[in-house]
Every structure is written in C-alpha cells, then in structure tokens.
Short mmCIF file of C-alpha atoms in Angstrom, two decimals:
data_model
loop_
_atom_site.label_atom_id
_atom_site.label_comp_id
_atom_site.label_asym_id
_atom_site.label_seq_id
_atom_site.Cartn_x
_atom_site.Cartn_y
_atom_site.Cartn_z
CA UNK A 1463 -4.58 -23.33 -18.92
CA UNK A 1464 -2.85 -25.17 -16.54
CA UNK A 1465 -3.37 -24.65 -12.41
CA UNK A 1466 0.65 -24.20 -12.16
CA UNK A 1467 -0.12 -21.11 -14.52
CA UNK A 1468 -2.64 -20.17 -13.25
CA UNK A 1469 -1.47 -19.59 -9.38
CA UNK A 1470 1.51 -16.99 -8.05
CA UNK A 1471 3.88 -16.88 -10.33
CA UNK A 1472 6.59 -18.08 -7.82
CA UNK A 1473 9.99 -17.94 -10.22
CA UNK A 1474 11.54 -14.97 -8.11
CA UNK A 1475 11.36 -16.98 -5.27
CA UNK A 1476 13.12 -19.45 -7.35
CA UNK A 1477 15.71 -18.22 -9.27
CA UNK A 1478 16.71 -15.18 -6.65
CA UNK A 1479 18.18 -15.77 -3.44
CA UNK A 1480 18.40 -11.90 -2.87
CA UNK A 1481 14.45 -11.17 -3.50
CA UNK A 1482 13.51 -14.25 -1.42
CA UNK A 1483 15.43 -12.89 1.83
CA UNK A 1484 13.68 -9.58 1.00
CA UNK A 1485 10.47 -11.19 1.08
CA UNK A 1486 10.44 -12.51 4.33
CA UNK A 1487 12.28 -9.50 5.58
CA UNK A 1488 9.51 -7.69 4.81
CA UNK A 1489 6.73 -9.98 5.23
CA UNK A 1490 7.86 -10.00 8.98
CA UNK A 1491 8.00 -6.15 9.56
CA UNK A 1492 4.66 -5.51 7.54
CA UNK A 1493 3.56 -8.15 10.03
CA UNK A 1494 4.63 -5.99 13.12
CA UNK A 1495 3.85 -3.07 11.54
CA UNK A 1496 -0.16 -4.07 11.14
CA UNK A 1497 0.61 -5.28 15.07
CA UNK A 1498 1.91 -1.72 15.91
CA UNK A 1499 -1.16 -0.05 14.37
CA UNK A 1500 -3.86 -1.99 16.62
CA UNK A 1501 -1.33 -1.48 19.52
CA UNK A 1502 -1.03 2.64 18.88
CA UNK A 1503 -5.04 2.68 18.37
CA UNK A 1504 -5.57 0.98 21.54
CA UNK A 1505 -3.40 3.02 23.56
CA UNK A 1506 -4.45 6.60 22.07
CA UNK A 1507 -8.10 5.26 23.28
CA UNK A 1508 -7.14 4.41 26.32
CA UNK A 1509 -5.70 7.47 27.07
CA UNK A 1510 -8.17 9.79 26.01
CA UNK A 1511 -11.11 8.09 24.90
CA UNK A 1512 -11.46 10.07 22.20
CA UNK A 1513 -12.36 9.48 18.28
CA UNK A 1514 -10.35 12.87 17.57
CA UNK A 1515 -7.06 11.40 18.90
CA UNK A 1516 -7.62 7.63 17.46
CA UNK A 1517 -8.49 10.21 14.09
CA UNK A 1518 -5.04 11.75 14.85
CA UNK A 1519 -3.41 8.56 14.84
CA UNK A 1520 -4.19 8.16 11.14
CA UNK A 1521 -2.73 11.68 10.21
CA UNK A 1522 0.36 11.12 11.98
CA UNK A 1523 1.13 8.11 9.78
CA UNK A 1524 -0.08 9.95 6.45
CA UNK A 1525 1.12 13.53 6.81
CA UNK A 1526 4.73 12.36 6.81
CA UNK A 1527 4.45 10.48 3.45
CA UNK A 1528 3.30 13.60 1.95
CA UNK A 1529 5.41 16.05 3.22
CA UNK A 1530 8.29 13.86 3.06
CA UNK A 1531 8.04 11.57 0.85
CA UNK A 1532 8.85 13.39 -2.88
CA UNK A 1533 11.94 14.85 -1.33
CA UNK A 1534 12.93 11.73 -0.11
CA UNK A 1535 12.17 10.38 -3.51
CA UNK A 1536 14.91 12.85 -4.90
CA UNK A 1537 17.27 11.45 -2.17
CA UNK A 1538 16.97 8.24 -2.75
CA UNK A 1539 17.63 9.08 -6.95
CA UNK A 1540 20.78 10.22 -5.69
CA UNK A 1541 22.35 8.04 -3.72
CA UNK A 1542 22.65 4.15 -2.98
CA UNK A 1543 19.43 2.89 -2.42
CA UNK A 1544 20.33 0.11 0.03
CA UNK A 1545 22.61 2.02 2.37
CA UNK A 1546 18.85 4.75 2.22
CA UNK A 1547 16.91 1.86 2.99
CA UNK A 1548 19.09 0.45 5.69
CA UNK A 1549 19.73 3.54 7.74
CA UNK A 1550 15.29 4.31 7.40
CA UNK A 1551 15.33 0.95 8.82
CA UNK A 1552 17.20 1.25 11.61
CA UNK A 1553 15.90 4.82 12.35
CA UNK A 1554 12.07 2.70 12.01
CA UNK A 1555 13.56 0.20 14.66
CA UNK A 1556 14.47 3.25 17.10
CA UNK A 1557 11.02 4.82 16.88
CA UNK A 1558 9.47 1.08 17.60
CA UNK A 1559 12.08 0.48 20.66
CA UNK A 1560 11.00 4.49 21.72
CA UNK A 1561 7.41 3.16 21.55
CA UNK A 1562 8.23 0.09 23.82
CA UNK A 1563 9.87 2.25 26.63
CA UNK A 1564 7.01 4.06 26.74
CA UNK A 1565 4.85 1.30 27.03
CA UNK A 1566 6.85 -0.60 29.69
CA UNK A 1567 6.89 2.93 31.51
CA UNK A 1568 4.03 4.64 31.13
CA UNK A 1569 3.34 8.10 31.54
CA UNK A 1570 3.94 9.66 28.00
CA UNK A 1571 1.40 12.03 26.85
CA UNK A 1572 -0.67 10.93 23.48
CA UNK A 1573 1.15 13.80 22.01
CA UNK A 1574 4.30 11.68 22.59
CA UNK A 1575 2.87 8.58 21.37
CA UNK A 1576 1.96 10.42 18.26
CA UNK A 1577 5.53 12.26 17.76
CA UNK A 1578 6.73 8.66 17.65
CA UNK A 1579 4.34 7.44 15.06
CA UNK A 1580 4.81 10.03 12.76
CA UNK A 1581 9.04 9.93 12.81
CA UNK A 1582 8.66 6.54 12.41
CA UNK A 1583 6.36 7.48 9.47
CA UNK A 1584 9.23 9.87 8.28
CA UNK A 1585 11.88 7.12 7.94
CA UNK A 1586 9.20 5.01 6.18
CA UNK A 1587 8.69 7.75 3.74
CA UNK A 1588 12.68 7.15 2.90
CA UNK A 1589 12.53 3.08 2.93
CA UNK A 1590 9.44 3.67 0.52
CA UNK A 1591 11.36 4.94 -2.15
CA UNK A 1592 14.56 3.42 -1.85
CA UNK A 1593 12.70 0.07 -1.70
CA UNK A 1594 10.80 0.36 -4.67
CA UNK A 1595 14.01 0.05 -6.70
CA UNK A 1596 14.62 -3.89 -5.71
CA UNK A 1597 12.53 -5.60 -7.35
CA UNK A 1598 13.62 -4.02 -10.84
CA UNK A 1599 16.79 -4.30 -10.36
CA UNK A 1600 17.08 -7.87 -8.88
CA UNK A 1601 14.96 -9.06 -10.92
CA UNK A 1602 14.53 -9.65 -15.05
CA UNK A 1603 12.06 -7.76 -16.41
CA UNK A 1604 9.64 -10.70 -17.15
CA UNK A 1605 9.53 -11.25 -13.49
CA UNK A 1606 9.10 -8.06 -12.16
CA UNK A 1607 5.08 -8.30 -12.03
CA UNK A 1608 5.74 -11.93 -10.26
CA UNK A 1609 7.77 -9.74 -7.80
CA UNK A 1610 5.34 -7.47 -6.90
CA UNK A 1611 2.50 -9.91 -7.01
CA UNK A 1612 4.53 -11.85 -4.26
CA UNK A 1613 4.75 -8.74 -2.30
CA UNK A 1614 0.97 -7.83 -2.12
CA UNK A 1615 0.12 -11.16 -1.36
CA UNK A 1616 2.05 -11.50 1.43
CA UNK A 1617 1.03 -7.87 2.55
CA UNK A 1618 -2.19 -8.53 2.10
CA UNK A 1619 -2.23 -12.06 4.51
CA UNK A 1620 -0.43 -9.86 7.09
CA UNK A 1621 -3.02 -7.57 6.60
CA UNK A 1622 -5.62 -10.25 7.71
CA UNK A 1623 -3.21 -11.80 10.81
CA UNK A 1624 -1.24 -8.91 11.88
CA UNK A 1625 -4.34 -6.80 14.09
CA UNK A 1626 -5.89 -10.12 14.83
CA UNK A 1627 -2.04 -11.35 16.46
CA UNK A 1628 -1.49 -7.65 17.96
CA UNK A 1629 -5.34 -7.97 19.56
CA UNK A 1630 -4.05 -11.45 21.29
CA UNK A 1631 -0.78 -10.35 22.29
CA UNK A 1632 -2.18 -7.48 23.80
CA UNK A 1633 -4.34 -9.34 25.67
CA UNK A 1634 -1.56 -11.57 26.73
CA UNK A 1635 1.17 -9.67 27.23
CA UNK A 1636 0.79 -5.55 26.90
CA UNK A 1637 1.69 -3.01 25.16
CA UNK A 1638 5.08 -3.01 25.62
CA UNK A 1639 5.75 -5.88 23.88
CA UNK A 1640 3.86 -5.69 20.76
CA UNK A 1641 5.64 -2.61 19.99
CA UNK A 1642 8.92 -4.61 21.51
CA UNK A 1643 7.76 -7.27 18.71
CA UNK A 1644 7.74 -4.62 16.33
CA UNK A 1645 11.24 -3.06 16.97
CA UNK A 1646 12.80 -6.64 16.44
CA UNK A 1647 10.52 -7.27 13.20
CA UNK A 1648 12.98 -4.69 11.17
CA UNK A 1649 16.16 -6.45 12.15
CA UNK A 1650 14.59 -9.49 9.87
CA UNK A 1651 14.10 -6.42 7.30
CA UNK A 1652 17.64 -4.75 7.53
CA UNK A 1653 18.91 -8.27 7.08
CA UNK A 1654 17.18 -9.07 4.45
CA UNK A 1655 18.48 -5.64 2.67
CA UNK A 1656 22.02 -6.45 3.90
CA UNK A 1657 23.39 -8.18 1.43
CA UNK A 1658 22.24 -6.53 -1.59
CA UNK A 1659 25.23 -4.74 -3.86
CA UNK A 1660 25.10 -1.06 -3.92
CA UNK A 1661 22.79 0.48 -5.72
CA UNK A 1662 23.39 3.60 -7.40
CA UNK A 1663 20.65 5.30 -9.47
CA UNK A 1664 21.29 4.09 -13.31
CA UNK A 1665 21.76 7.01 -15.38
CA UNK A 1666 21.85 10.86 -14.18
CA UNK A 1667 21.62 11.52 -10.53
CA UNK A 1668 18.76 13.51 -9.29
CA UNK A 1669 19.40 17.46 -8.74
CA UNK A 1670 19.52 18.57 -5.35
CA UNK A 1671 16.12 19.64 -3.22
CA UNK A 1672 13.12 21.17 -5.12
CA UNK A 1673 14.78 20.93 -8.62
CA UNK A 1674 14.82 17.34 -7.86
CA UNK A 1675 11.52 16.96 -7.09
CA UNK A 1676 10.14 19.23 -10.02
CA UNK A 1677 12.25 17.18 -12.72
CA UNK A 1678 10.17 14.08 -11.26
CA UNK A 1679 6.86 15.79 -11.47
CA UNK A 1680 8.20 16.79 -15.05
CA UNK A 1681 8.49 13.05 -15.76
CA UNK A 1682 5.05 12.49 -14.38
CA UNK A 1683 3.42 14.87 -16.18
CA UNK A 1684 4.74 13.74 -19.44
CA UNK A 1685 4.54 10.05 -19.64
CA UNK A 1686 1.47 9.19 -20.32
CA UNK A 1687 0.96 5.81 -19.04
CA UNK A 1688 2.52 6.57 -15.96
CA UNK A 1689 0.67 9.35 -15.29
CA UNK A 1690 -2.90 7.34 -16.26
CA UNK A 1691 -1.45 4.58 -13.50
CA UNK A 1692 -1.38 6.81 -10.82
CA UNK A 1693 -4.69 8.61 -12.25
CA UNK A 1694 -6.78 5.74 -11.99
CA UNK A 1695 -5.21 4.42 -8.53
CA UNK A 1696 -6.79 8.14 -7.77
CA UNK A 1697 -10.26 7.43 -9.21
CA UNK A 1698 -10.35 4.27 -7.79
CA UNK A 1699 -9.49 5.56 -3.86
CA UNK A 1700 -10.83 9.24 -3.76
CA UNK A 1701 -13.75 8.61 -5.34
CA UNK A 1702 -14.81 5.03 -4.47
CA UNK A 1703 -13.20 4.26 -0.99
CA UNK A 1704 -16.11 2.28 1.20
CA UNK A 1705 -14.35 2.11 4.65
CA UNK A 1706 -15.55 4.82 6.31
CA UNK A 1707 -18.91 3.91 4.92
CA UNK A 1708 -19.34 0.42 6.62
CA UNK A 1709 -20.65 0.72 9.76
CA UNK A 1710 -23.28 3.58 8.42
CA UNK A 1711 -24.37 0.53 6.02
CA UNK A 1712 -24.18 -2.10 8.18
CA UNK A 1713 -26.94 0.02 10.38
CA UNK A 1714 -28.96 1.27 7.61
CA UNK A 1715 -29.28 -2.36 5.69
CA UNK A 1716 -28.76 -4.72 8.14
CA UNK A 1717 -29.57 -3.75 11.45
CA UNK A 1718 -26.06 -2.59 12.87
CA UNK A 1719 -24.71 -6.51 13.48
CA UNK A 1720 -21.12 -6.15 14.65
CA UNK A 1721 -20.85 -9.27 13.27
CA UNK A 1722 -21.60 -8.19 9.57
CA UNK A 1723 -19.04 -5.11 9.95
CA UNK A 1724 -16.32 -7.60 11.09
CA UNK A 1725 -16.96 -9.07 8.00
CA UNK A 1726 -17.21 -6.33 5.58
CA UNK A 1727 -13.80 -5.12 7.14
CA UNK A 1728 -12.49 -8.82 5.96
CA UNK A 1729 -14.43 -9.73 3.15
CA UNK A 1730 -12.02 -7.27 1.01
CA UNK A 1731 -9.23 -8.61 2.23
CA UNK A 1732 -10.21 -12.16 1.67
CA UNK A 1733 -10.54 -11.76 -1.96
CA UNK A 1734 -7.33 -9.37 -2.33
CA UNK A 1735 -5.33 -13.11 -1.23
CA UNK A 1736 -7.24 -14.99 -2.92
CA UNK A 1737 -6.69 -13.44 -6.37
CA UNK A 1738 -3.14 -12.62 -5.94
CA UNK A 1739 -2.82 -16.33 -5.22
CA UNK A 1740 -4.44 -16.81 -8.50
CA UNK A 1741 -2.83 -13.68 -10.66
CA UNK A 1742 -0.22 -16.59 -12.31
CA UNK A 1743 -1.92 -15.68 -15.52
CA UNK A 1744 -2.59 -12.05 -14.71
CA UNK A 1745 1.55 -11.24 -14.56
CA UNK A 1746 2.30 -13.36 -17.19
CA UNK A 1747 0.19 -11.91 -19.80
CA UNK A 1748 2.34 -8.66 -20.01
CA UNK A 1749 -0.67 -6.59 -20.39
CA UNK A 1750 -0.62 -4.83 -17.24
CA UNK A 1751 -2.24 -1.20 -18.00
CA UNK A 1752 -5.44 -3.80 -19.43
CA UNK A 1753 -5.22 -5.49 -16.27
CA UNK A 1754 -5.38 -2.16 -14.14
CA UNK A 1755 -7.96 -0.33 -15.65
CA UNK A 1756 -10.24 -3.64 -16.29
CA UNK A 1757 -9.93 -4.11 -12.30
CA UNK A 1758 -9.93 -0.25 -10.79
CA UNK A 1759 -13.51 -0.92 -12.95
CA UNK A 1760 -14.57 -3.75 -11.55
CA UNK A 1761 -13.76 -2.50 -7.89
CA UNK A 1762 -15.78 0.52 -9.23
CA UNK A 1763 -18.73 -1.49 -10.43
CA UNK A 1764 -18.77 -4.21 -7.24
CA UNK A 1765 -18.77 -1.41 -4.66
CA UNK A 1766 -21.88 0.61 -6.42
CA UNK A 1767 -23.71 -2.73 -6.75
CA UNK A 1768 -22.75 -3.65 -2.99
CA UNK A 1769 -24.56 0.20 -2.20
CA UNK A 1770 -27.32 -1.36 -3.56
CA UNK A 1771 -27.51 -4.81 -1.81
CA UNK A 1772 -30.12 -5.72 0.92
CA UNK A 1773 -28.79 -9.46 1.57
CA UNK A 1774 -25.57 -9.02 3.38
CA UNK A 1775 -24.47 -12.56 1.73
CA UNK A 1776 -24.37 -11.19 -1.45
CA UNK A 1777 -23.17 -7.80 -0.15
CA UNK A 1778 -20.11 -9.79 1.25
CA UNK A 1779 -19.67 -11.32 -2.12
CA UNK A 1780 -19.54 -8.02 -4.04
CA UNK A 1781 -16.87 -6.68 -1.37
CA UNK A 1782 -14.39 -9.98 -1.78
CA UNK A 1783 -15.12 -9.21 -5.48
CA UNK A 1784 -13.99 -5.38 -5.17
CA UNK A 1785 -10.75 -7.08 -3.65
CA UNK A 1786 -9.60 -9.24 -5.61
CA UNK A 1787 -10.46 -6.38 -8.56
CA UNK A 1788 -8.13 -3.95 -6.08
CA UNK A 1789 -5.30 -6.03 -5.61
CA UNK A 1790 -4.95 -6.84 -8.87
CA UNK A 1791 -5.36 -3.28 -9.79
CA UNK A 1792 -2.50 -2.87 -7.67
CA UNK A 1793 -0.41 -5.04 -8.80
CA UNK A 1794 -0.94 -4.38 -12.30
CA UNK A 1795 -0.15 -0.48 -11.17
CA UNK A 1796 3.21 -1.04 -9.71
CA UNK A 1797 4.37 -3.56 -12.75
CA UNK A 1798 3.55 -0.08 -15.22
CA UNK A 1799 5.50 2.02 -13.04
CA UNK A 1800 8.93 0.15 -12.21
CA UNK A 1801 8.83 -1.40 -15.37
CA UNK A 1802 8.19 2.16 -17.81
CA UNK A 1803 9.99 5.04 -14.61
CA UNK A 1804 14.03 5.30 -15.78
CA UNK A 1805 16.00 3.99 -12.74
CA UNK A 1806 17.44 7.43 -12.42
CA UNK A 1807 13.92 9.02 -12.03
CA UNK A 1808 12.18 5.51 -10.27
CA UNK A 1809 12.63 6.87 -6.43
CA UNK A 1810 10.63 10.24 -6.90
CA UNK A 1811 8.00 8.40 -8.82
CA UNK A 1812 7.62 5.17 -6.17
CA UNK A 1813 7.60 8.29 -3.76
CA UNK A 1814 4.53 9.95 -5.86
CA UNK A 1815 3.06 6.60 -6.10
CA UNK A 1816 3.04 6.29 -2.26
CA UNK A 1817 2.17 9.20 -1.71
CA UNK A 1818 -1.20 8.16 -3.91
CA UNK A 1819 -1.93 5.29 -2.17
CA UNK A 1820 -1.31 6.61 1.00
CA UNK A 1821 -3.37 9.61 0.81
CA UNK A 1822 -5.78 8.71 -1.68
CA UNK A 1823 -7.60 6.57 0.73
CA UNK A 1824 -8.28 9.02 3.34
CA UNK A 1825 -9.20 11.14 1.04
CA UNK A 1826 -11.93 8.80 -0.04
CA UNK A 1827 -12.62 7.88 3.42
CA UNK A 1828 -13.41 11.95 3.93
CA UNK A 1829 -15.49 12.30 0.63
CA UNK A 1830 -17.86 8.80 1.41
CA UNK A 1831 -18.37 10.37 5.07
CA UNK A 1832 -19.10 13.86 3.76
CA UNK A 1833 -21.51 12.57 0.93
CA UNK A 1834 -23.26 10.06 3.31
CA UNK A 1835 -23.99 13.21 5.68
CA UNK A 1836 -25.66 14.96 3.34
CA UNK A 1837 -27.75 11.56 1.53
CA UNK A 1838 -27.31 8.27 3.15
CA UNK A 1839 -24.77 5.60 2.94
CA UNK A 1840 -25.93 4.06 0.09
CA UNK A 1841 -26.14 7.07 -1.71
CA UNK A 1842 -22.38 7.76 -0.97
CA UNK A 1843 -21.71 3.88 -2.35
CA UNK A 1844 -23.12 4.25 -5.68
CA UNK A 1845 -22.31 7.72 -6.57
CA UNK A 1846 -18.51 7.22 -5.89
CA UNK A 1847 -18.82 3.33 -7.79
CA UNK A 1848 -20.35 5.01 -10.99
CA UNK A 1849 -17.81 7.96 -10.81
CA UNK A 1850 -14.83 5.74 -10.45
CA UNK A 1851 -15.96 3.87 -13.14
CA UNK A 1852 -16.40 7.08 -15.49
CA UNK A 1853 -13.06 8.01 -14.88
CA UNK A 1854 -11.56 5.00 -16.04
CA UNK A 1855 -13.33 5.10 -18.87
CA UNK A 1856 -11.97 8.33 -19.23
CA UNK A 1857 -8.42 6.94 -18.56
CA UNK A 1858 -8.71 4.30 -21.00
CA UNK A 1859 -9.93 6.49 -23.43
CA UNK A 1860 -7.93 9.37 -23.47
CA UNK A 1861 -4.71 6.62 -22.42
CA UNK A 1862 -4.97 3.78 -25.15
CA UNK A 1863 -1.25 3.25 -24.78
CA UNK A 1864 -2.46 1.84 -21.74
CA UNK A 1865 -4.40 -0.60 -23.21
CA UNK A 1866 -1.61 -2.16 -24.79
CA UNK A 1867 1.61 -4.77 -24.17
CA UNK A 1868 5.15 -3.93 -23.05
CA UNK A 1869 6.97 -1.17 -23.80
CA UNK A 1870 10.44 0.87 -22.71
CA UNK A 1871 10.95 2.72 -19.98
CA UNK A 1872 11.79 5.61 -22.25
CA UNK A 1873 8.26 5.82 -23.90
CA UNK A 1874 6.70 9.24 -23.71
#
C-alpha cells in the first residue's frame, strides 16, 4: 500500500472549495473554544476556590446539549440549515464578547460566568445539528468519511494546542482577552458557513416540537446500524472512560508524579492525531461499522491492560493506543450515521449523536470515580475495559449488518 494511501485522505480539501473554508472556520473556533474552557476553569477557581464550582463548569456546558439539543435537532430538520447555523453562531459570538466584558470588568458573580457558558452551550446545541448536515451534502458520498476524518484531526490538534495557547495567553495578557480571542474565532466560522447555498432538509420536513423529536427517536430505534453506532459510542464512554481515573492511578502506581498525569492527559491525544493522520486506508475501505466496533474494542482492551500496568512507559503506550483506537472509532461512527440517517431525519440524529458523546463521557467519568471509591483505581480500569469490550461483542453480534460494506440510507 502506498504512504499517499495510507495518510488523510485529503480529496475534500481538494476538490471542494466550500468544505475547505469550513475547515478552517472551524478549526479556528474549536481552537478558541478549547482556549475559552481553560480560561472559564481558571476564573471559576479563582473566584471561589472551589472543586464544586470548577465541577459546575462542566454541567453548564453539558446540560444544555441534552436538554436542548433533540429539539433543536427537529429545528434544524425543518428549516435551512445554514441560516440555523449562522444565527447559533453569532448568538455563540455574543455569549464570548459577554464573557470578555466581564473579564475586562470584573465583578460578575460565578453564577454569571456560568449563565454565560451554558447559553453559549445552548446556541452550540443548534450549530451541532445544523452542522452535521455539511459534510453530506457538500460532499460525494465516497468522501464523506475523508470529511469527517479531516474534521477530528484537526479537532483533535486543537485539542492538544488550544489549553496549552489559552494557559500562555493568560499569563500574558488576561482573561479578557482569551475570551476576546474567542468571540472573534466564530467570525472565521460564520464566514466560513457564509457562502454555502441554502439548505433545506431533503425530503419531508420534521413535525413541529415533541412529535418531531419522537419521529427521530422512531428512526433511531429502528435502524439497526444506527442505533448499534450510537450503542457502542455508549459502551465505549459510560463504561470505559479513564479521565477521572488518572490522577487516582498516577498516585497508586507511580507515586503521584505530576509529570506522569500531564502525560496521561496527552498521551490519548497524541495517538488520536496520529492515527487520523494515518486513517487514508481506514476511510477508504468503506467498511466503517468494522472499523468502529474493531476500535471501540481496542480502546476497550488498551485501557483494561493500562489498569494493569506498573511501568508508566508502557502505561503511556497503551493510552496513545486507546486513542488512536477512539478516534478512529469516531470517525468510523459519524461516516455510519451521515452516510445511512435520511437528510430529512439527519439533524435530530447528529443531535442524539451529540448528545452521546457529550454526555456519555461524564457519565463514565461518574461511574470510574464511583467504582474506584468503593475498589481502587485499577479496579475501576479493568472492570469498565472488559465490560466495554463485552458489549461490543454484543453489538457485533446481535448487529452483523454492521459488520458489513456500504449500504442506503434507507436500510432498516
């Protein structure tokens, strides 16, 4: 196989103007987002100095994209999606800006700070959705997984420079301005978005309110591989999540270095860029539900065996392992669901499958903390690695359309 095949399949970038202004559009505003979420925790701290308000910080941004986000789904399935995504743009801008006052000013409660962060969490709960429609429509079909690829990966390097930049800058300059950074990061964004073509829902419109939002739970219910995507994006986060696990392992195995927990808080990272900069292959083979489950698996299988580990070299290894198994995971996830959701229905599911990756990680986060109170840390790593991996064996079982190629979006 040859190395151009083997790297990011970079074709969209290419052959589509459109997709390639959306890219760095949003490669900038995840970049002040990430910059905006060291900036928040650092100021909720330094407020109160208290682990229940930097806690609250975290439910702020996820409440919203449950409570808001399958109605917005059935918004954004009746509409045009890029007049939706521009106007949550702008109303994320305003919430940034709101956040900058206050930081130039001072003297906003935390319970202000936090009002902010969860309306700007609201509008993101609309851009979600409406967003999630580009890349299938911009792009042909045998690019799609290219698409997303390119999105993760540049997600997932913002991921690694975005709190490190928003650490220097607020050293540098304050708060004010990295949330002032922030607020001018989603002009790139609406610009990018700008000069799409309308884009009215293909097919039937969604039904207003909660009939909306129970015909796409209908649809999720009933397609099978759809419904084993988000499943196993479950498995892999409820039960297997490590974060909230690393500094209790980091103490237990190898004597509390804050060195070693900077790295394990990389290390996953690290190997989510490095194998979307290597998934040419992966998106081209057209076997994304094999892709998925083989890698929820593996990030299953790496994280029990990295419960296990004594040497943290080889614990580090497991963990860049587990992300490069994750983001491919990911990846493959997405390229099942906007390739096999009708565009009609594709909102309220890119809603539900936000929703899943949004909450399923605290969720996990709660259960490895809750397990490790009652065992130890290790404990907590293992059991949630072996149950992951029974329930995608479970998946893939009970799923074996899954397993296979291509199909319609119309499948059952």
């Amino acid at each position: 196989m040859s190395l151009a095949r083997t790297l990011i399949d970079v074709r969209p970038l290419r052959t589509s103007p459109v997709f390639r202004r959306l890219l760095i559009g949003r490669t900038v505003s995840v970049l002040g987002s990430f910059m905006t979420m060291v900036t928040v925790l650092y100021q909720v701290w330094d407020l109160t100095h208290s682990t229940v308000w930097s806690g609250a910080v975290g439910l702020a941004q996820a409440l919203p994209i449950v409570g808001v986000g399958l109605f917005a789904g059935a918004w954004v399935d009746r509409g045009d999606r890029r007049r939706i995504f521009l106007v949550a743009t702008v109303g994320q801008a305003v919430c940034a800006a709101l956040l900058a006052v206050q930081g130039f000013t001072g003297g906003v409660p935390v319970t202000g700070i936090l009002v902010l962060v969860a309306a700007g969490a609201c509008f993101g709960a609309v851009g979600g959705p409406a967003a999630g429609v580009f890349v299938p429509r911009l792009l042909p079909k045998e690019q799609v997984a290219a698409g997303l690829a390119l999105n993760h990966a540049t997600a997932q390097m913002m991921m690694l420079v975005g709190p490190a930049l928003g650490g220097l800058f607020l050293g540098w300059f304050g708060i004010g301005v990295c949330y002032l950074l922030d607020a001018l990061s989603f002009g790139l964004a609406f610009y990018g978005a700008y000069g799409l073509p309308t884009l009215p829902p293909e097919g039937e419109p969604s039904r207003d309110g909660l009939r909306g939002v129970l015909d796409g739970l209908r649809f999720l219910a009933g397609h099978r591989v759809v419904r084993g995507a988000l499943i196993t994006d479950l498995a892999a986060t409820v039960l297997a999540m490590p974060i909230s696990l690393y500094p209790l392992i980091n103490a237990e195995r190898f004597g509390g270095d804050p060195r070693t927990l900077g790295l394990f808080l990389s290390a996953v990272a690290v190997g989510g860029v490095t194998a979307t900069a290597l998934s040419g292959s992966v998106t081209r083979l057209g076997r994304p539900g094999l892709v998925m489950l083989c890698g929820a698996g593996t990030w299953g299988a790496a994280l029990a065996l990295f419960g296990l580990m004594t040497d943290p070299w080889a614990g580090l290894g497991l963990l860049v392992v587990a992300g490069a198994a994750d983001a491919l995971s990911v990846v493959s996830r997405g390229t099942i669901v906007q390739t096999r959701t009708p565009d009609a229905l594709l909102g309220r599911v890119t809603a539900a499958e936000q929703i899943v990756g949004q909450a399923g990680p605290h969720l996990g986060n709660l259960r490895g903390g809750l397990v490790a109170g009652w065992s130890s840390g290790a404990t907590a790593l293992v059991t949630g690695g072996l149950l992951c991996l029974l329930a995608v064996a479970y998946v893939s079982a009970s799923t074996p359309e899954l397993r296979a190629g291509a199909a319609t979006p119309d499948e059952p």
